[in-house]
Amino acid sequence: MFARRHLLGALAGLSLAIPATAFAQPYPQKPITLVVPYAPGGATDIIGRVVAEEMSNGLGQRMVIENRAGAGGNVGAQAVARAAPDGYTLMLGALTSHSINMSFVAKPGFDLKKDFVPVGLAGNVGLALVVHPSVPAKTVPELIALIKASPADYSYASSGQGSPQHLSGELFNLKAGTKMPVVPYRGSGPAMTDMVAGQVKIMFDTIPAVLQHVKAGSLKAIATTGREASPFMPEAPTAISQGLDGFEVSSWFGLLAPAGTPQPVLDKLNTELNKALKSQKLKDALALQGVDPKPSTPAEATKLIDSEITKWGDLIKASGIKPE
């Protein structure tokens, strides 16, 4: 009897000496919810689905898409910000739009810097500056000269108040010293219809949205808006290369987790995200959406988010634009 009690006591002591982490199961042990804060069918949704499918293979668990649209992406962002920081609720964020909302919306309901921790970047979609063929300008300097000579004749179409497309026009005005008025539309589709018809002459939109019209000759590409030439529209020089210093706009996407998510979980997710982004299957799928994959570290993603928040916050303050 004594020997048995002695053995049980020794086993109990041994169990106390083993760190609790030794019993922890490796992440993930169940499906992961990937919140897309926009409606199904849009660019963010499609990007989220192809990324989730490829990451699921590496993680050994499914990433299940949950669309939580509303308030320009704020509803879904709020839900993820309040979720348990355990790696089982993530967000495919439209980082540029979320960064704009931090300054453009009085109460977005989340803080992009405090409530989230970046897993990594997914990629970006470049924008293009296009004009109706009736506009005689072929370069950015020529377009600026036309606008300054006759500002009442040149307005630009916006696909949504506070969108990257809208703020591209405001940034152009600031950098070029022009005063183009904005013509607001509820979406890129109606704006594009009027552009092709010549009812409005200038527009900034994503390269995938304008590419077919440029190829058909119904629109003319003056410039792309990235720091480097776009692989999807290589024939169009950047605005920066044409002398418009500091004019850089891309629509960035990235994977975010709630603040407080354990570092080992973030490391695992970052590894699998970057592995997925380097796969040819995912590259091909993203190319169909005009997305340039951008594998990164969490630190690089944090730096980009900080710069986006600062850039758009400064522009919104300087231009004085307000929500509708």
Tab-separated table of C-alpha atoms in Angstrom:
chain	number	residue	atom	x	y	z
A	1	MET	CA	0.000	0.000	0.000
A	2	PHE	CA	2.846	2.346	0.889
A	3	ALA	CA	4.622	1.556	-2.385
A	4	ARG	CA	1.506	2.337	-4.379
A	5	ARG	CA	1.014	5.685	-2.641
A	6	HIS	CA	4.685	6.474	-3.185
A	7	LEU	CA	4.400	5.702	-6.915
A	8	LEU	CA	1.265	7.815	-7.364
A	9	GLY	CA	2.900	10.704	-5.533
A	10	ALA	CA	5.964	10.492	-7.733
A	11	LEU	CA	3.842	10.483	-10.909
A	12	ALA	CA	1.877	13.493	-9.701
A	13	GLY	CA	5.093	15.365	-8.999
A	14	LEU	CA	6.417	14.475	-12.426
A	15	SER	CA	3.286	15.775	-14.136
A	16	LEU	CA	3.632	19.097	-12.327
A	17	ALA	CA	7.217	19.399	-13.484
A	18	ILE	CA	6.285	19.079	-17.182
A	19	PRO	CA	5.449	22.474	-18.760
A	20	ALA	CA	1.819	22.906	-19.752
A	21	THR	CA	2.918	23.760	-23.286
A	22	ALA	CA	4.137	20.191	-23.703
A	23	PHE	CA	0.488	19.094	-23.806
A	24	ALA	CA	-0.598	21.868	-26.228
A	25	GLN	CA	-1.738	20.646	-29.597
A	26	PRO	CA	-0.193	22.203	-32.682
A	27	TYR	CA	-2.166	24.964	-34.411
A	28	PRO	CA	-4.596	24.676	-36.103
A	29	GLN	CA	-6.880	21.975	-34.702
A	30	LYS	CA	-10.132	23.113	-36.322
A	31	PRO	CA	-11.355	25.126	-39.337
A	32	ILE	CA	-10.401	28.813	-39.496
A	33	THR	CA	-12.935	31.515	-40.308
A	34	LEU	CA	-11.657	34.087	-42.797
A	35	VAL	CA	-13.900	37.139	-42.709
A	36	VAL	CA	-14.195	39.117	-45.923
A	37	PRO	CA	-15.746	42.479	-44.982
A	38	TYR	CA	-17.431	42.924	-48.379
A	39	ALA	CA	-20.165	41.226	-50.366
A	40	PRO	CA	-19.511	38.070	-52.405
A	41	GLY	CA	-18.209	38.552	-55.920
A	42	GLY	CA	-16.057	41.631	-55.394
A	43	ALA	CA	-12.290	41.809	-55.675
A	44	THR	CA	-11.661	41.347	-51.940
A	45	ASP	CA	-13.970	38.338	-51.824
A	46	ILE	CA	-12.342	36.658	-54.821
A	47	ILE	CA	-8.837	37.299	-53.464
A	48	GLY	CA	-9.877	35.937	-50.075
A	49	ARG	CA	-11.276	32.749	-51.575
A	50	VAL	CA	-8.227	31.876	-53.665
A	51	VAL	CA	-5.866	32.646	-50.771
A	52	ALA	CA	-8.003	30.602	-48.348
A	53	GLU	CA	-8.087	27.615	-50.673
A	54	GLU	CA	-4.322	27.528	-51.108
A	55	MET	CA	-3.542	28.167	-47.421
A	56	SER	CA	-5.931	25.395	-46.365
A	57	ASN	CA	-3.676	22.866	-48.053
A	58	GLY	CA	-0.633	23.924	-46.056
A	59	LEU	CA	-2.446	24.357	-42.743
A	60	GLY	CA	-4.212	21.004	-42.881
A	61	GLN	CA	-7.484	22.683	-41.901
A	62	ARG	CA	-10.092	24.470	-43.964
A	63	MET	CA	-10.257	28.242	-44.098
A	64	VAL	CA	-13.949	29.036	-44.363
A	65	ILE	CA	-15.005	32.339	-45.949
A	66	GLU	CA	-17.563	34.441	-44.080
A	67	ASN	CA	-18.777	37.566	-45.880
A	68	ARG	CA	-19.713	40.333	-43.437
A	69	ALA	CA	-20.397	43.363	-45.591
A	70	GLY	CA	-21.499	46.828	-44.555
A	71	ALA	CA	-20.320	50.371	-43.887
A	72	GLY	CA	-17.490	50.244	-46.409
A	73	GLY	CA	-15.865	47.229	-44.767
A	74	ASN	CA	-16.244	48.494	-41.212
A	75	VAL	CA	-18.849	45.929	-40.090
A	76	GLY	CA	-16.618	42.952	-40.827
A	77	ALA	CA	-13.561	44.682	-39.396
A	78	GLN	CA	-15.394	45.376	-36.146
A	79	ALA	CA	-16.416	41.726	-35.826
A	80	VAL	CA	-12.851	40.468	-36.254
A	81	ALA	CA	-11.438	43.111	-33.918
A	82	ARG	CA	-13.733	41.748	-31.176
A	83	ALA	CA	-13.069	38.068	-31.896
A	84	ALA	CA	-10.987	35.822	-29.652
A	85	PRO	CA	-7.268	36.226	-30.470
A	86	ASP	CA	-6.695	32.519	-30.979
A	87	GLY	CA	-5.976	32.339	-34.707
A	88	TYR	CA	-9.372	30.930	-35.616
A	89	THR	CA	-10.929	34.216	-36.804
A	90	LEU	CA	-8.972	36.242	-39.360
A	91	MET	CA	-9.733	38.966	-41.896
A	92	LEU	CA	-8.729	39.458	-45.499
A	93	GLY	CA	-8.485	43.203	-45.261
A	94	ALA	CA	-8.636	45.811	-48.009
A	95	LEU	CA	-5.822	47.661	-46.287
A	96	THR	CA	-5.995	50.849	-48.345
A	97	SER	CA	-9.752	51.234	-47.833
A	98	HIS	CA	-9.489	50.420	-44.115
A	99	SER	CA	-6.669	52.960	-43.771
A	100	ILE	CA	-8.794	55.620	-45.476
A	101	ASN	CA	-11.724	54.844	-43.172
A	102	MET	CA	-9.570	55.546	-40.135
A	103	SER	CA	-9.664	59.259	-41.071
A	104	PHE	CA	-12.648	59.518	-43.403
A	105	VAL	CA	-15.232	57.946	-41.071
A	106	ALA	CA	-15.806	59.669	-37.733
A	107	LYS	CA	-16.368	56.415	-35.830
A	108	PRO	CA	-15.217	53.382	-37.826
A	109	GLY	CA	-15.650	51.151	-34.766
A	110	PHE	CA	-12.101	49.791	-34.828
A	111	ASP	CA	-8.515	50.960	-34.761
A	112	LEU	CA	-6.510	49.388	-37.549
A	113	LYS	CA	-3.253	49.773	-35.606
A	114	LYS	CA	-4.424	48.812	-32.105
A	115	ASP	CA	-7.113	46.191	-32.720
A	116	PHE	CA	-5.277	44.092	-35.307
A	117	VAL	CA	-1.905	42.502	-35.881
A	118	PRO	CA	-0.837	41.850	-39.473
A	119	VAL	CA	-0.108	38.299	-40.577
A	120	GLY	CA	1.276	39.577	-43.867
A	121	LEU	CA	0.471	41.232	-47.163
A	122	ALA	CA	-1.398	39.365	-49.881
A	123	GLY	CA	-0.790	41.743	-52.765
A	124	ASN	CA	-1.984	44.883	-54.460
A	125	VAL	CA	-4.089	45.976	-57.377
A	126	GLY	CA	-2.745	48.883	-59.383
A	127	LEU	CA	-4.840	51.794	-60.602
A	128	ALA	CA	-4.707	53.641	-63.882
A	129	LEU	CA	-5.449	57.212	-64.902
A	130	VAL	CA	-7.659	57.012	-67.984
A	131	VAL	CA	-9.317	59.651	-70.147
A	132	HIS	CA	-11.936	59.681	-72.883
A	133	PRO	CA	-10.354	59.510	-76.363
A	134	SER	CA	-11.627	63.030	-77.079
A	135	VAL	CA	-9.143	64.408	-74.545
A	136	PRO	CA	-6.085	65.473	-76.594
A	137	ALA	CA	-3.539	64.795	-73.847
A	138	LYS	CA	-1.253	61.770	-74.116
A	139	THR	CA	0.902	62.354	-71.035
A	140	VAL	CA	0.445	63.533	-67.467
A	141	PRO	CA	2.099	66.939	-68.094
A	142	GLU	CA	-0.146	67.500	-71.122
A	143	LEU	CA	-3.229	66.580	-69.099
A	144	ILE	CA	-2.249	68.912	-66.264
A	145	ALA	CA	-1.799	71.751	-68.750
A	146	LEU	CA	-5.253	71.116	-70.243
A	147	ILE	CA	-6.936	71.056	-66.839
A	148	LYS	CA	-5.237	74.252	-65.701
A	149	ALA	CA	-6.125	76.027	-68.944
A	150	SER	CA	-9.789	75.045	-68.793
A	151	PRO	CA	-10.693	73.624	-65.344
A	152	ALA	CA	-14.447	73.796	-65.939
A	153	ASP	CA	-14.150	71.337	-68.822
A	154	TYR	CA	-12.382	68.583	-66.889
A	155	SER	CA	-13.987	66.751	-63.990
A	156	TYR	CA	-13.218	63.239	-62.833
A	157	ALA	CA	-15.508	60.333	-62.073
A	158	SER	CA	-15.467	58.722	-58.628
A	159	SER	CA	-16.726	55.197	-58.034
A	160	GLY	CA	-17.553	55.980	-54.408
A	161	GLN	CA	-17.004	58.697	-51.840
A	162	GLY	CA	-13.860	57.936	-49.855
A	163	SER	CA	-12.767	55.119	-52.163
A	164	PRO	CA	-9.157	54.806	-53.375
A	165	GLN	CA	-10.440	55.855	-56.811
A	166	HIS	CA	-11.945	59.030	-55.362
A	167	LEU	CA	-8.893	59.892	-53.293
A	168	SER	CA	-6.608	59.274	-56.275
A	169	GLY	CA	-8.264	62.281	-57.901
A	170	GLU	CA	-7.828	64.347	-54.752
A	171	LEU	CA	-4.182	63.335	-54.529
A	172	PHE	CA	-3.713	64.260	-58.203
A	173	ASN	CA	-5.200	67.714	-57.540
A	174	LEU	CA	-2.856	68.182	-54.592
A	175	LYS	CA	0.302	67.039	-56.389
A	176	ALA	CA	-0.472	68.658	-59.757
A	177	GLY	CA	-1.918	71.904	-58.428
A	178	THR	CA	-5.184	71.354	-60.306
A	179	LYS	CA	-8.784	71.786	-59.180
A	180	MET	CA	-10.679	69.029	-60.954
A	181	PRO	CA	-14.210	68.712	-59.525
A	182	VAL	CA	-15.384	65.203	-58.693
A	183	VAL	CA	-18.500	63.604	-60.195
A	184	PRO	CA	-19.622	60.954	-57.671
A	185	TYR	CA	-21.133	57.644	-58.758
A	186	ARG	CA	-22.408	54.682	-56.811
A	187	GLY	CA	-19.931	52.159	-58.068
A	188	SER	CA	-17.381	51.709	-60.800
A	189	GLY	CA	-19.900	50.321	-63.312
A	190	PRO	CA	-22.067	53.453	-63.694
A	191	ALA	CA	-18.978	55.661	-63.701
A	192	MET	CA	-17.369	53.582	-66.439
A	193	THR	CA	-20.531	53.726	-68.541
A	194	ASP	CA	-20.470	57.534	-68.511
A	195	MET	CA	-16.709	57.589	-69.133
A	196	VAL	CA	-17.034	55.508	-72.276
A	197	ALA	CA	-19.951	57.703	-73.387
A	198	GLY	CA	-17.838	60.823	-72.899
A	199	GLN	CA	-20.137	62.390	-70.308
A	200	VAL	CA	-17.154	62.630	-67.951
A	201	LYS	CA	-13.593	62.810	-69.239
A	202	ILE	CA	-11.200	61.584	-66.524
A	203	MET	CA	-11.197	58.673	-64.103
A	204	PHE	CA	-8.944	56.684	-61.809
A	205	ASP	CA	-9.872	53.023	-61.498
A	206	THR	CA	-8.271	49.639	-61.015
A	207	ILE	CA	-6.341	48.306	-63.984
A	208	PRO	CA	-8.598	45.221	-64.334
A	209	ALA	CA	-11.644	47.515	-64.535
A	210	VAL	CA	-10.229	49.695	-67.329
A	211	LEU	CA	-8.055	47.270	-69.263
A	212	GLN	CA	-10.685	45.961	-71.688
A	213	HIS	CA	-11.785	49.518	-72.509
A	214	VAL	CA	-8.208	50.644	-73.124
A	215	LYS	CA	-7.585	47.681	-75.414
A	216	ALA	CA	-10.805	48.426	-77.288
A	217	GLY	CA	-9.832	52.075	-77.738
A	218	SER	CA	-12.859	53.416	-75.868
A	219	LEU	CA	-10.573	54.813	-73.152
A	220	LYS	CA	-7.001	56.088	-73.249
A	221	ALA	CA	-4.498	55.220	-70.500
A	222	ILE	CA	-2.372	58.192	-69.487
A	223	ALA	CA	-0.542	56.598	-66.555
A	224	THR	CA	-0.534	53.912	-63.920
A	225	THR	CA	-0.364	54.932	-60.287
A	226	GLY	CA	2.160	52.557	-58.723
A	227	ARG	CA	5.792	53.205	-57.872
A	228	GLU	CA	6.812	50.824	-60.658
A	229	ALA	CA	5.248	49.943	-64.006
A	230	SER	CA	2.369	47.493	-63.755
A	231	PRO	CA	2.894	44.002	-65.170
A	232	PHE	CA	-0.750	44.136	-66.260
A	233	MET	CA	-0.381	47.401	-68.207
A	234	PRO	CA	3.358	47.682	-68.942
A	235	GLU	CA	2.884	50.038	-71.886
A	236	ALA	CA	1.539	52.802	-69.614
A	237	PRO	CA	4.267	54.748	-67.752
A	238	THR	CA	3.782	55.622	-64.110
A	239	ALA	CA	2.655	59.080	-63.077
A	240	ILE	CA	5.829	59.377	-60.999
A	241	SER	CA	8.027	58.696	-64.045
A	242	GLN	CA	6.176	61.505	-65.830
A	243	GLY	CA	7.139	64.035	-63.191
A	244	LEU	CA	4.268	63.822	-60.697
A	245	ASP	CA	6.434	63.311	-57.629
A	246	GLY	CA	4.888	61.451	-54.709
A	247	PHE	CA	1.845	60.281	-56.648
A	248	GLU	CA	1.535	56.646	-55.662
A	249	VAL	CA	-1.723	54.737	-55.194
A	250	SER	CA	-2.292	51.006	-54.972
A	251	SER	CA	-5.183	49.084	-53.490
A	252	TRP	CA	-3.476	46.822	-50.944
A	253	PHE	CA	-4.811	43.603	-49.431
A	254	GLY	CA	-3.519	41.658	-46.444
A	255	LEU	CA	-4.286	39.070	-43.806
A	256	LEU	CA	-5.033	40.423	-40.321
A	257	ALA	CA	-5.620	38.779	-36.935
A	258	PRO	CA	-7.082	40.234	-33.737
A	259	ALA	CA	-4.529	41.936	-31.503
A	260	GLY	CA	-3.137	39.555	-28.905
A	261	THR	CA	-2.946	36.547	-31.204
A	262	PRO	CA	-0.002	34.379	-30.005
A	263	GLN	CA	3.243	34.837	-31.913
A	264	PRO	CA	3.642	31.127	-32.809
A	265	VAL	CA	0.212	31.242	-34.454
A	266	LEU	CA	1.136	34.383	-36.401
A	267	ASP	CA	4.410	32.799	-37.483
A	268	LYS	CA	2.616	29.703	-38.735
A	269	LEU	CA	0.055	31.747	-40.653
A	270	ASN	CA	2.709	34.004	-42.173
A	271	THR	CA	4.720	31.005	-43.341
A	272	GLU	CA	1.706	29.409	-44.991
A	273	LEU	CA	0.511	32.703	-46.513
A	274	ASN	CA	3.890	33.370	-48.125
A	275	LYS	CA	4.137	29.785	-49.302
A	276	ALA	CA	0.697	30.085	-50.905
A	277	LEU	CA	1.568	33.397	-52.598
A	278	LYS	CA	4.606	31.799	-54.220
A	279	SER	CA	2.648	28.902	-55.703
A	280	GLN	CA	2.036	29.122	-59.436
A	281	LYS	CA	-1.592	28.122	-58.981
A	282	LEU	CA	-2.280	31.096	-56.737
A	283	LYS	CA	-0.251	33.473	-58.904
A	284	ASP	CA	-2.347	32.501	-61.908
A	285	ALA	CA	-5.604	32.913	-59.961
A	286	LEU	CA	-4.595	36.322	-58.627
A	287	ALA	CA	-3.427	37.477	-62.061
A	288	LEU	CA	-6.989	37.070	-63.315
A	289	GLN	CA	-7.957	39.762	-60.788
A	290	GLY	CA	-5.010	41.999	-61.625
A	291	VAL	CA	-3.379	41.274	-58.262
A	292	ASP	CA	0.389	41.402	-57.947
A	293	PRO	CA	1.300	38.985	-55.076
A	294	LYS	CA	3.483	40.533	-52.388
A	295	PRO	CA	4.833	38.031	-49.819
A	296	SER	CA	6.024	39.863	-46.704
A	297	THR	CA	6.891	39.702	-43.053
A	298	PRO	CA	4.423	40.981	-40.435
A	299	ALA	CA	6.825	43.885	-39.814
A	300	GLU	CA	6.712	44.881	-43.484
A	301	ALA	CA	2.925	44.711	-43.438
A	302	THR	CA	2.829	46.880	-40.316
A	303	LYS	CA	5.069	49.468	-41.964
A	304	LEU	CA	2.824	49.625	-45.025
A	305	ILE	CA	-0.350	50.004	-42.940
A	306	ASP	CA	1.259	52.820	-40.934
A	307	SER	CA	2.265	54.623	-44.122
A	308	GLU	CA	-1.202	54.203	-45.673
A	309	ILE	CA	-2.941	55.580	-42.573
A	310	THR	CA	-0.615	58.581	-42.497
A	311	LYS	CA	-0.805	59.313	-46.230
A	312	TRP	CA	-4.572	59.185	-46.523
A	313	GLY	CA	-5.144	60.919	-43.215
A	314	ASP	CA	-2.965	63.840	-44.319
A	315	LEU	CA	-4.742	64.037	-47.683
A	316	ILE	CA	-8.228	63.958	-46.166
A	317	LYS	CA	-7.250	66.734	-43.771
A	318	ALA	CA	-5.630	68.838	-46.496
A	319	SER	CA	-8.506	68.432	-48.977
A	320	GLY	CA	-11.290	68.802	-46.421
A	321	ILE	CA	-13.421	66.053	-47.965
A	322	LYS	CA	-16.264	64.645	-45.882
A	323	PRO	CA	-18.489	61.546	-46.069
A	324	GLU	CA	-21.681	61.972	-48.056
